[in-house]
Amino acid sequence: MKIFGHRGYALRYPENTLVSFQAAVDAGADGIETDVHLTRDGVLVLTHDEEISRVSSGHGLCKDMTYEELLALDFGSWKDPRFTGERIPTLDQLLDLLEDTSLILNLEVKMGFPYYPGIEEKLLEKIRARNFLSRIIFSSFNHYSVAKIKALEPAALVAPLYMEALYEPYHYAETFGAGAIHPQAGLVEKSIVDACHEKNIAVNLWTVNRTEDALKAQDLGVDAIITDCPLELITALRS
């Protein structure tokens, strides 16, 4: 079972920053999960919320701000003063960090409110240009968005995110060619995992932070867990 760092190493570092991503790499994570938005001037940036006040020194919507405006803000001190000066990363910066590793990158496309016209095309253009397609999982709560990515690039691995029980999610995933499902932890049982695997559909759970939940996921045969505390779970499960 693979262990992915949720927003990097979000338990101990300011989420979705380069220091958090590097910490997940250093912890030995198999992959990194992050969230991608589009700025007003078309730059792909990584942060979770559409509105940035929770994790930065500013406020406003990503879609209404230029990259330079976002870059002027502090994205680290909210977590701890020692992270003062951490900036919002671009997708390119994270790809640079991962380029010489074998880590998988799970990109959650933020496509609820607000709406980012053309973000799927822009993401695919970037990922193809950087030769990262085989290492990317595109996920989203907006299933139209991941279905669009799959239609635009049949080789893309896409996964619907969901937080309520789906009836026979393996059949649902097949309707648009999803190669994985990303349910909230607790929404699957072994029969679902087994049925997914029979159809070559991976099951990746979020967000698993307790050792007992990670062990349960492992017993179910889950393919990966997404966690805020990669080092702690790697140590507990692989020691």
C-alpha atoms as a PDB file:
ATOM      1  CA  MET A   1       0.000   0.000   0.000  1.00  0.00           C
ATOM      2  CA  LYS A   2       1.393   3.363  -1.056  1.00  0.00           C
ATOM      3  CA  ILE A   3       1.452   6.364   1.279  1.00  0.00           C
ATOM      4  CA  PHE A   4       0.873   9.816  -0.193  1.00  0.00           C
ATOM      5  CA  GLY A   5       1.570  13.061   1.637  1.00  0.00           C
ATOM      6  CA  HIS A   6      -1.616  15.156   1.804  1.00  0.00           C
ATOM      7  CA  ARG A   7      -0.719  18.705   0.753  1.00  0.00           C
ATOM      8  CA  GLY A   8       2.837  17.573   1.395  1.00  0.00           C
ATOM      9  CA  TYR A   9       3.405  16.934   5.098  1.00  0.00           C
ATOM     10  CA  ALA A  10       0.478  18.976   6.381  1.00  0.00           C
ATOM     11  CA  LEU A  11       0.654  17.823   9.996  1.00  0.00           C
ATOM     12  CA  ARG A  12       3.957  19.559  10.671  1.00  0.00           C
ATOM     13  CA  TYR A  13       4.467  22.022   7.816  1.00  0.00           C
ATOM     14  CA  PRO A  14       2.377  24.741   6.154  1.00  0.00           C
ATOM     15  CA  GLU A  15       0.241  22.825   3.679  1.00  0.00           C
ATOM     16  CA  ASN A  16       0.892  23.044  -0.048  1.00  0.00           C
ATOM     17  CA  THR A  17       4.221  24.840   0.272  1.00  0.00           C
ATOM     18  CA  LEU A  18       7.603  23.768  -1.037  1.00  0.00           C
ATOM     19  CA  VAL A  19       8.887  23.108   2.490  1.00  0.00           C
ATOM     20  CA  SER A  20       5.902  20.803   3.075  1.00  0.00           C
ATOM     21  CA  PHE A  21       6.418  18.977  -0.223  1.00  0.00           C
ATOM     22  CA  GLN A  22      10.138  18.545   0.458  1.00  0.00           C
ATOM     23  CA  ALA A  23       9.379  17.177   3.924  1.00  0.00           C
ATOM     24  CA  ALA A  24       7.074  14.550   2.394  1.00  0.00           C
ATOM     25  CA  VAL A  25       9.815  13.557  -0.048  1.00  0.00           C
ATOM     26  CA  ASP A  26      12.327  13.344   2.800  1.00  0.00           C
ATOM     27  CA  ALA A  27       9.886  11.257   4.847  1.00  0.00           C
ATOM     28  CA  GLY A  28       9.879   8.599   2.133  1.00  0.00           C
ATOM     29  CA  ALA A  29       6.354   9.140   0.824  1.00  0.00           C
ATOM     30  CA  ASP A  30       5.398   7.309  -2.348  1.00  0.00           C
ATOM     31  CA  GLY A  31       3.520  10.310  -3.669  1.00  0.00           C
ATOM     32  CA  ILE A  32       2.264  13.805  -2.982  1.00  0.00           C
ATOM     33  CA  GLU A  33      -1.296  15.113  -3.134  1.00  0.00           C
ATOM     34  CA  THR A  34      -1.877  18.787  -3.833  1.00  0.00           C
ATOM     35  CA  ASP A  35      -4.546  21.202  -5.077  1.00  0.00           C
ATOM     36  CA  VAL A  36      -4.250  23.259  -8.238  1.00  0.00           C
ATOM     37  CA  HIS A  37      -5.856  26.608  -9.061  1.00  0.00           C
ATOM     38  CA  LEU A  38      -5.556  29.098 -11.909  1.00  0.00           C
ATOM     39  CA  THR A  39      -4.626  32.721 -11.238  1.00  0.00           C
ATOM     40  CA  ARG A  40      -6.168  35.665 -13.037  1.00  0.00           C
ATOM     41  CA  ASP A  41      -3.171  35.762 -15.370  1.00  0.00           C
ATOM     42  CA  GLY A  42      -3.231  32.020 -16.078  1.00  0.00           C
ATOM     43  CA  VAL A  43      -0.572  30.596 -13.745  1.00  0.00           C
ATOM     44  CA  LEU A  44      -1.156  27.157 -12.194  1.00  0.00           C
ATOM     45  CA  VAL A  45      -0.632  27.563  -8.445  1.00  0.00           C
ATOM     46  CA  LEU A  46      -0.930  25.174  -5.529  1.00  0.00           C
ATOM     47  CA  THR A  47      -3.127  25.921  -2.519  1.00  0.00           C
ATOM     48  CA  HIS A  48      -6.254  24.326  -1.123  1.00  0.00           C
ATOM     49  CA  ASP A  49      -8.879  26.991  -0.593  1.00  0.00           C
ATOM     50  CA  GLU A  50     -10.384  29.141  -3.307  1.00  0.00           C
ATOM     51  CA  GLU A  51     -10.164  32.021  -0.811  1.00  0.00           C
ATOM     52  CA  ILE A  52      -6.659  32.347   0.603  1.00  0.00           C
ATOM     53  CA  SER A  53      -7.136  34.021   4.000  1.00  0.00           C
ATOM     54  CA  ARG A  54      -6.885  30.780   6.022  1.00  0.00           C
ATOM     55  CA  VAL A  55      -3.365  29.964   4.823  1.00  0.00           C
ATOM     56  CA  SER A  56      -1.819  33.317   3.925  1.00  0.00           C
ATOM     57  CA  SER A  57      -1.297  36.895   5.007  1.00  0.00           C
ATOM     58  CA  GLY A  58      -3.781  38.090   2.377  1.00  0.00           C
ATOM     59  CA  HIS A  59      -7.363  37.577   1.410  1.00  0.00           C
ATOM     60  CA  GLY A  60      -9.294  37.145  -1.798  1.00  0.00           C
ATOM     61  CA  LEU A  61      -9.958  34.517  -4.439  1.00  0.00           C
ATOM     62  CA  CYS A  62      -7.151  32.919  -6.420  1.00  0.00           C
ATOM     63  CA  LYS A  63      -9.053  33.510  -9.652  1.00  0.00           C
ATOM     64  CA  ASP A  64      -9.135  37.267  -8.999  1.00  0.00           C
ATOM     65  CA  MET A  65      -5.425  37.655  -8.203  1.00  0.00           C
ATOM     66  CA  THR A  66      -2.346  37.646 -10.386  1.00  0.00           C
ATOM     67  CA  TYR A  67       0.563  35.371  -9.630  1.00  0.00           C
ATOM     68  CA  GLU A  68       2.684  38.374  -8.612  1.00  0.00           C
ATOM     69  CA  GLU A  69       0.006  39.475  -6.151  1.00  0.00           C
ATOM     70  CA  LEU A  70      -0.114  36.012  -4.613  1.00  0.00           C
ATOM     71  CA  LEU A  71       3.671  35.757  -4.557  1.00  0.00           C
ATOM     72  CA  ALA A  72       3.858  38.865  -2.365  1.00  0.00           C
ATOM     73  CA  LEU A  73       1.951  37.074   0.417  1.00  0.00           C
ATOM     74  CA  ASP A  74       3.255  34.939   3.279  1.00  0.00           C
ATOM     75  CA  PHE A  75       1.930  31.368   3.132  1.00  0.00           C
ATOM     76  CA  GLY A  76       3.922  29.992   6.072  1.00  0.00           C
ATOM     77  CA  SER A  77       3.619  31.985   9.280  1.00  0.00           C
ATOM     78  CA  TRP A  78       0.005  30.929   9.953  1.00  0.00           C
ATOM     79  CA  LYS A  79       1.387  27.470  10.759  1.00  0.00           C
ATOM     80  CA  ASP A  80       4.396  28.601  12.780  1.00  0.00           C
ATOM     81  CA  PRO A  81       6.591  31.748  12.811  1.00  0.00           C
ATOM     82  CA  ARG A  82       9.583  29.660  11.712  1.00  0.00           C
ATOM     83  CA  PHE A  83       7.899  29.233   8.322  1.00  0.00           C
ATOM     84  CA  THR A  84       7.530  32.959   7.743  1.00  0.00           C
ATOM     85  CA  GLY A  85       8.317  33.803   4.135  1.00  0.00           C
ATOM     86  CA  GLU A  86       7.018  30.616   2.527  1.00  0.00           C
ATOM     87  CA  ARG A  87       5.393  31.543  -0.781  1.00  0.00           C
ATOM     88  CA  ILE A  88       2.649  30.011  -2.852  1.00  0.00           C
ATOM     89  CA  PRO A  89       4.236  27.464  -5.177  1.00  0.00           C
ATOM     90  CA  THR A  90       3.552  26.998  -8.854  1.00  0.00           C
ATOM     91  CA  LEU A  91       2.946  23.602 -10.389  1.00  0.00           C
ATOM     92  CA  ASP A  92       6.241  24.003 -12.253  1.00  0.00           C
ATOM     93  CA  GLN A  93       8.120  24.382  -8.965  1.00  0.00           C
ATOM     94  CA  LEU A  94       6.657  21.171  -7.606  1.00  0.00           C
ATOM     95  CA  LEU A  95       7.455  19.330 -10.832  1.00  0.00           C
ATOM     96  CA  ASP A  96      11.027  20.603 -10.509  1.00  0.00           C
ATOM     97  CA  LEU A  97      11.171  19.186  -6.986  1.00  0.00           C
ATOM     98  CA  LEU A  98       9.864  15.779  -8.051  1.00  0.00           C
ATOM     99  CA  GLU A  99      11.628  15.485 -11.388  1.00  0.00           C
ATOM    100  CA  ASP A 100      14.530  13.367 -10.168  1.00  0.00           C
ATOM    101  CA  THR A 101      12.387  11.195  -7.900  1.00  0.00           C
ATOM    102  CA  SER A 102       9.959   8.368  -8.656  1.00  0.00           C
ATOM    103  CA  LEU A 103       7.102   9.902  -6.655  1.00  0.00           C
ATOM    104  CA  ILE A 104       3.551   9.999  -7.981  1.00  0.00           C
ATOM    105  CA  LEU A 105       1.767  13.349  -8.006  1.00  0.00           C
ATOM    106  CA  ASN A 106      -1.961  13.502  -7.284  1.00  0.00           C
ATOM    107  CA  LEU A 107      -3.318  16.786  -8.643  1.00  0.00           C
ATOM    108  CA  GLU A 108      -6.728  17.722  -7.289  1.00  0.00           C
ATOM    109  CA  VAL A 109      -8.320  20.020  -9.833  1.00  0.00           C
ATOM    110  CA  LYS A 110     -10.266  22.705  -7.994  1.00  0.00           C
ATOM    111  CA  MET A 111     -13.302  23.037 -10.195  1.00  0.00           C
ATOM    112  CA  GLY A 112     -16.285  23.739  -7.967  1.00  0.00           C
ATOM    113  CA  PHE A 113     -16.639  27.396  -7.071  1.00  0.00           C
ATOM    114  CA  PRO A 114     -15.041  29.362  -8.603  1.00  0.00           C
ATOM    115  CA  TYR A 115     -14.942  28.002 -12.126  1.00  0.00           C
ATOM    116  CA  TYR A 116     -11.634  27.944 -14.032  1.00  0.00           C
ATOM    117  CA  PRO A 117     -12.368  27.813 -17.763  1.00  0.00           C
ATOM    118  CA  GLY A 118      -9.684  25.904 -19.628  1.00  0.00           C
ATOM    119  CA  ILE A 119      -7.842  24.572 -16.590  1.00  0.00           C
ATOM    120  CA  GLU A 120      -7.961  20.991 -17.902  1.00  0.00           C
ATOM    121  CA  GLU A 121      -6.295  21.946 -21.194  1.00  0.00           C
ATOM    122  CA  LYS A 122      -3.707  24.046 -19.400  1.00  0.00           C
ATOM    123  CA  LEU A 123      -2.882  21.232 -16.985  1.00  0.00           C
ATOM    124  CA  LEU A 124      -2.472  18.698 -19.763  1.00  0.00           C
ATOM    125  CA  GLU A 125      -0.310  21.065 -21.783  1.00  0.00           C
ATOM    126  CA  LYS A 126       1.992  21.555 -18.790  1.00  0.00           C
ATOM    127  CA  ILE A 127       2.138  17.883 -17.812  1.00  0.00           C
ATOM    128  CA  ARG A 128       2.844  16.733 -21.361  1.00  0.00           C
ATOM    129  CA  ALA A 129       5.546  19.378 -21.836  1.00  0.00           C
ATOM    130  CA  ARG A 130       7.242  18.237 -18.634  1.00  0.00           C
ATOM    131  CA  ASN A 131       6.870  14.534 -19.565  1.00  0.00           C
ATOM    132  CA  PHE A 132       5.050  13.763 -16.302  1.00  0.00           C
ATOM    133  CA  LEU A 133       1.869  12.173 -17.627  1.00  0.00           C
ATOM    134  CA  SER A 134       2.729   8.648 -16.464  1.00  0.00           C
ATOM    135  CA  ARG A 135       3.283   9.914 -12.901  1.00  0.00           C
ATOM    136  CA  ILE A 136       0.104  11.975 -12.461  1.00  0.00           C
ATOM    137  CA  ILE A 137      -3.294  11.168 -10.978  1.00  0.00           C
ATOM    138  CA  PHE A 138      -5.865  13.830 -11.838  1.00  0.00           C
ATOM    139  CA  SER A 139      -8.622  13.884  -9.218  1.00  0.00           C
ATOM    140  CA  SER A 140     -11.516  16.213  -8.497  1.00  0.00           C
ATOM    141  CA  PHE A 141     -14.839  16.493  -6.711  1.00  0.00           C
ATOM    142  CA  ASN A 142     -16.040  17.891 -10.024  1.00  0.00           C
ATOM    143  CA  HIS A 143     -16.351  14.688 -11.990  1.00  0.00           C
ATOM    144  CA  TYR A 144     -17.078  16.565 -15.197  1.00  0.00           C
ATOM    145  CA  SER A 145     -13.554  17.958 -14.922  1.00  0.00           C
ATOM    146  CA  VAL A 146     -11.785  14.605 -14.628  1.00  0.00           C
ATOM    147  CA  ALA A 147     -14.022  13.131 -17.339  1.00  0.00           C
ATOM    148  CA  LYS A 148     -12.974  16.009 -19.588  1.00  0.00           C
ATOM    149  CA  ILE A 149      -9.291  15.347 -18.883  1.00  0.00           C
ATOM    150  CA  LYS A 150      -9.771  11.685 -19.788  1.00  0.00           C
ATOM    151  CA  ALA A 151     -11.544  12.638 -23.010  1.00  0.00           C
ATOM    152  CA  LEU A 152      -8.769  15.071 -23.933  1.00  0.00           C
ATOM    153  CA  GLU A 153      -5.980  12.635 -23.015  1.00  0.00           C
ATOM    154  CA  PRO A 154      -6.966   8.936 -23.034  1.00  0.00           C
ATOM    155  CA  ALA A 155      -3.660   7.991 -21.394  1.00  0.00           C
ATOM    156  CA  ALA A 156      -4.378  10.145 -18.336  1.00  0.00           C
ATOM    157  CA  LEU A 157      -5.116   8.453 -15.001  1.00  0.00           C
ATOM    158  CA  VAL A 158      -8.177  10.161 -13.539  1.00  0.00           C
ATOM    159  CA  ALA A 159     -10.066   9.576 -10.296  1.00  0.00           C
ATOM    160  CA  PRO A 160     -13.361  10.905  -8.937  1.00  0.00           C
ATOM    161  CA  LEU A 161     -13.143  12.231  -5.402  1.00  0.00           C
ATOM    162  CA  TYR A 162     -16.199  11.675  -3.245  1.00  0.00           C
ATOM    163  CA  MET A 163     -17.312  11.924   0.374  1.00  0.00           C
ATOM    164  CA  GLU A 164     -20.690  10.180   0.299  1.00  0.00           C
ATOM    165  CA  ALA A 165     -21.256   6.510  -0.482  1.00  0.00           C
ATOM    166  CA  LEU A 166     -21.490   5.761  -4.203  1.00  0.00           C
ATOM    167  CA  TYR A 167     -23.448   2.730  -5.367  1.00  0.00           C
ATOM    168  CA  GLU A 168     -21.105   0.340  -7.168  1.00  0.00           C
ATOM    169  CA  PRO A 169     -18.376   2.954  -7.684  1.00  0.00           C
ATOM    170  CA  TYR A 170     -16.441   0.595  -9.948  1.00  0.00           C
ATOM    171  CA  HIS A 171     -19.262   0.745 -12.508  1.00  0.00           C
ATOM    172  CA  TYR A 172     -19.466   4.513 -12.141  1.00  0.00           C
ATOM    173  CA  ALA A 173     -15.720   4.869 -12.689  1.00  0.00           C
ATOM    174  CA  GLU A 174     -15.980   2.860 -15.897  1.00  0.00           C
ATOM    175  CA  THR A 175     -18.519   5.317 -17.373  1.00  0.00           C
ATOM    176  CA  PHE A 176     -15.746   7.857 -18.026  1.00  0.00           C
ATOM    177  CA  GLY A 177     -12.650   5.695 -17.927  1.00  0.00           C
ATOM    178  CA  ALA A 178     -11.424   6.444 -14.423  1.00  0.00           C
ATOM    179  CA  GLY A 179      -8.498   4.255 -13.427  1.00  0.00           C
ATOM    180  CA  ALA A 180      -8.949   4.934  -9.718  1.00  0.00           C
ATOM    181  CA  ILE A 181     -11.515   6.051  -7.183  1.00  0.00           C
ATOM    182  CA  HIS A 182     -10.745   8.405  -4.284  1.00  0.00           C
ATOM    183  CA  PRO A 183     -13.352   7.899  -1.569  1.00  0.00           C
ATOM    184  CA  GLN A 184     -13.219   9.456   1.855  1.00  0.00           C
ATOM    185  CA  ALA A 185     -11.845   6.950   4.367  1.00  0.00           C
ATOM    186  CA  GLY A 186     -14.584   4.727   5.724  1.00  0.00           C
ATOM    187  CA  LEU A 187     -16.650   4.596   2.534  1.00  0.00           C
ATOM    188  CA  VAL A 188     -15.361   1.271   1.205  1.00  0.00           C
ATOM    189  CA  GLU A 189     -15.433  -2.345   2.294  1.00  0.00           C
ATOM    190  CA  LYS A 190     -13.424  -5.276   0.993  1.00  0.00           C
ATOM    191  CA  SER A 191     -16.046  -6.303  -1.561  1.00  0.00           C
ATOM    192  CA  ILE A 192     -15.801  -2.859  -3.185  1.00  0.00           C
ATOM    193  CA  VAL A 193     -12.008  -2.934  -3.206  1.00  0.00           C
ATOM    194  CA  ASP A 194     -12.020  -6.414  -4.716  1.00  0.00           C
ATOM    195  CA  ALA A 195     -14.578  -5.464  -7.370  1.00  0.00           C
ATOM    196  CA  CYS A 196     -12.502  -2.410  -8.297  1.00  0.00           C
ATOM    197  CA  HIS A 197      -9.373  -4.515  -8.625  1.00  0.00           C
ATOM    198  CA  GLU A 198     -11.165  -6.988 -10.878  1.00  0.00           C
ATOM    199  CA  LYS A 199     -11.721  -4.065 -13.228  1.00  0.00           C
ATOM    200  CA  ASN A 200      -8.142  -2.697 -12.790  1.00  0.00           C
ATOM    201  CA  ILE A 201      -9.418   0.304 -10.849  1.00  0.00           C
ATOM    202  CA  ALA A 202      -7.254   1.450  -7.938  1.00  0.00           C
ATOM    203  CA  VAL A 203      -8.703   2.508  -4.584  1.00  0.00           C
ATOM    204  CA  ASN A 204      -6.963   5.428  -2.865  1.00  0.00           C
ATOM    205  CA  LEU A 205      -8.399   6.676   0.447  1.00  0.00           C
ATOM    206  CA  TRP A 206      -8.300  10.148   1.988  1.00  0.00           C
ATOM    207  CA  THR A 207      -7.521  11.420   4.606  1.00  0.00           C
ATOM    208  CA  VAL A 208      -6.083   8.628   6.772  1.00  0.00           C
ATOM    209  CA  ASN A 209      -4.166   9.931   9.785  1.00  0.00           C
ATOM    210  CA  ARG A 210      -4.504   7.258  12.487  1.00  0.00           C
ATOM    211  CA  THR A 211      -2.366   4.131  12.524  1.00  0.00           C
ATOM    212  CA  GLU A 212      -5.369   1.891  13.201  1.00  0.00           C
ATOM    213  CA  ASP A 213      -7.193   3.312  10.178  1.00  0.00           C
ATOM    214  CA  ALA A 214      -4.122   2.840   8.002  1.00  0.00           C
ATOM    215  CA  LEU A 215      -3.823  -0.784   9.117  1.00  0.00           C
ATOM    216  CA  LYS A 216      -7.509  -1.333   8.354  1.00  0.00           C
ATOM    217  CA  ALA A 217      -7.009   0.142   4.877  1.00  0.00           C
ATOM    218  CA  GLN A 218      -4.045  -2.158   4.365  1.00  0.00           C
ATOM    219  CA  ASP A 219      -6.147  -5.163   5.383  1.00  0.00           C
ATOM    220  CA  LEU A 220      -8.819  -4.133   2.872  1.00  0.00           C
ATOM    221  CA  GLY A 221      -6.231  -4.213   0.101  1.00  0.00           C
ATOM    222  CA  VAL A 222      -6.437  -0.490  -0.612  1.00  0.00           C
ATOM    223  CA  ASP A 223      -3.832   0.715  -3.115  1.00  0.00           C
ATOM    224  CA  ALA A 224      -2.890   3.972  -1.410  1.00  0.00           C
ATOM    225  CA  ILE A 225      -3.766   6.221   1.494  1.00  0.00           C
ATOM    226  CA  ILE A 226      -3.465   9.992   1.523  1.00  0.00           C
ATOM    227  CA  THR A 227      -2.302  11.306   4.882  1.00  0.00           C
ATOM    228  CA  ASP A 228      -1.317  14.514   6.675  1.00  0.00           C
ATOM    229  CA  CYS A 229       1.365  12.592   8.553  1.00  0.00           C
ATOM    230  CA  PRO A 230       3.379  10.503   6.080  1.00  0.00           C
ATOM    231  CA  LEU A 231       6.415   9.964   8.288  1.00  0.00           C
ATOM    232  CA  GLU A 232       4.351   8.771  11.233  1.00  0.00           C
ATOM    233  CA  LEU A 233       2.412   6.233   9.140  1.00  0.00           C
ATOM    234  CA  ILE A 234       5.457   5.094   7.181  1.00  0.00           C
ATOM    235  CA  THR A 235       7.199   4.454  10.501  1.00  0.00           C
ATOM    236  CA  ALA A 236       4.191   2.644  11.983  1.00  0.00           C
ATOM    237  CA  LEU A 237       3.440   0.467   8.959  1.00  0.00           C
ATOM    238  CA  ARG A 238       6.933  -0.287   7.695  1.00  0.00           C
ATOM    239  CA  SER A 239       9.072  -0.437  10.800  1.00  0.00           C
END
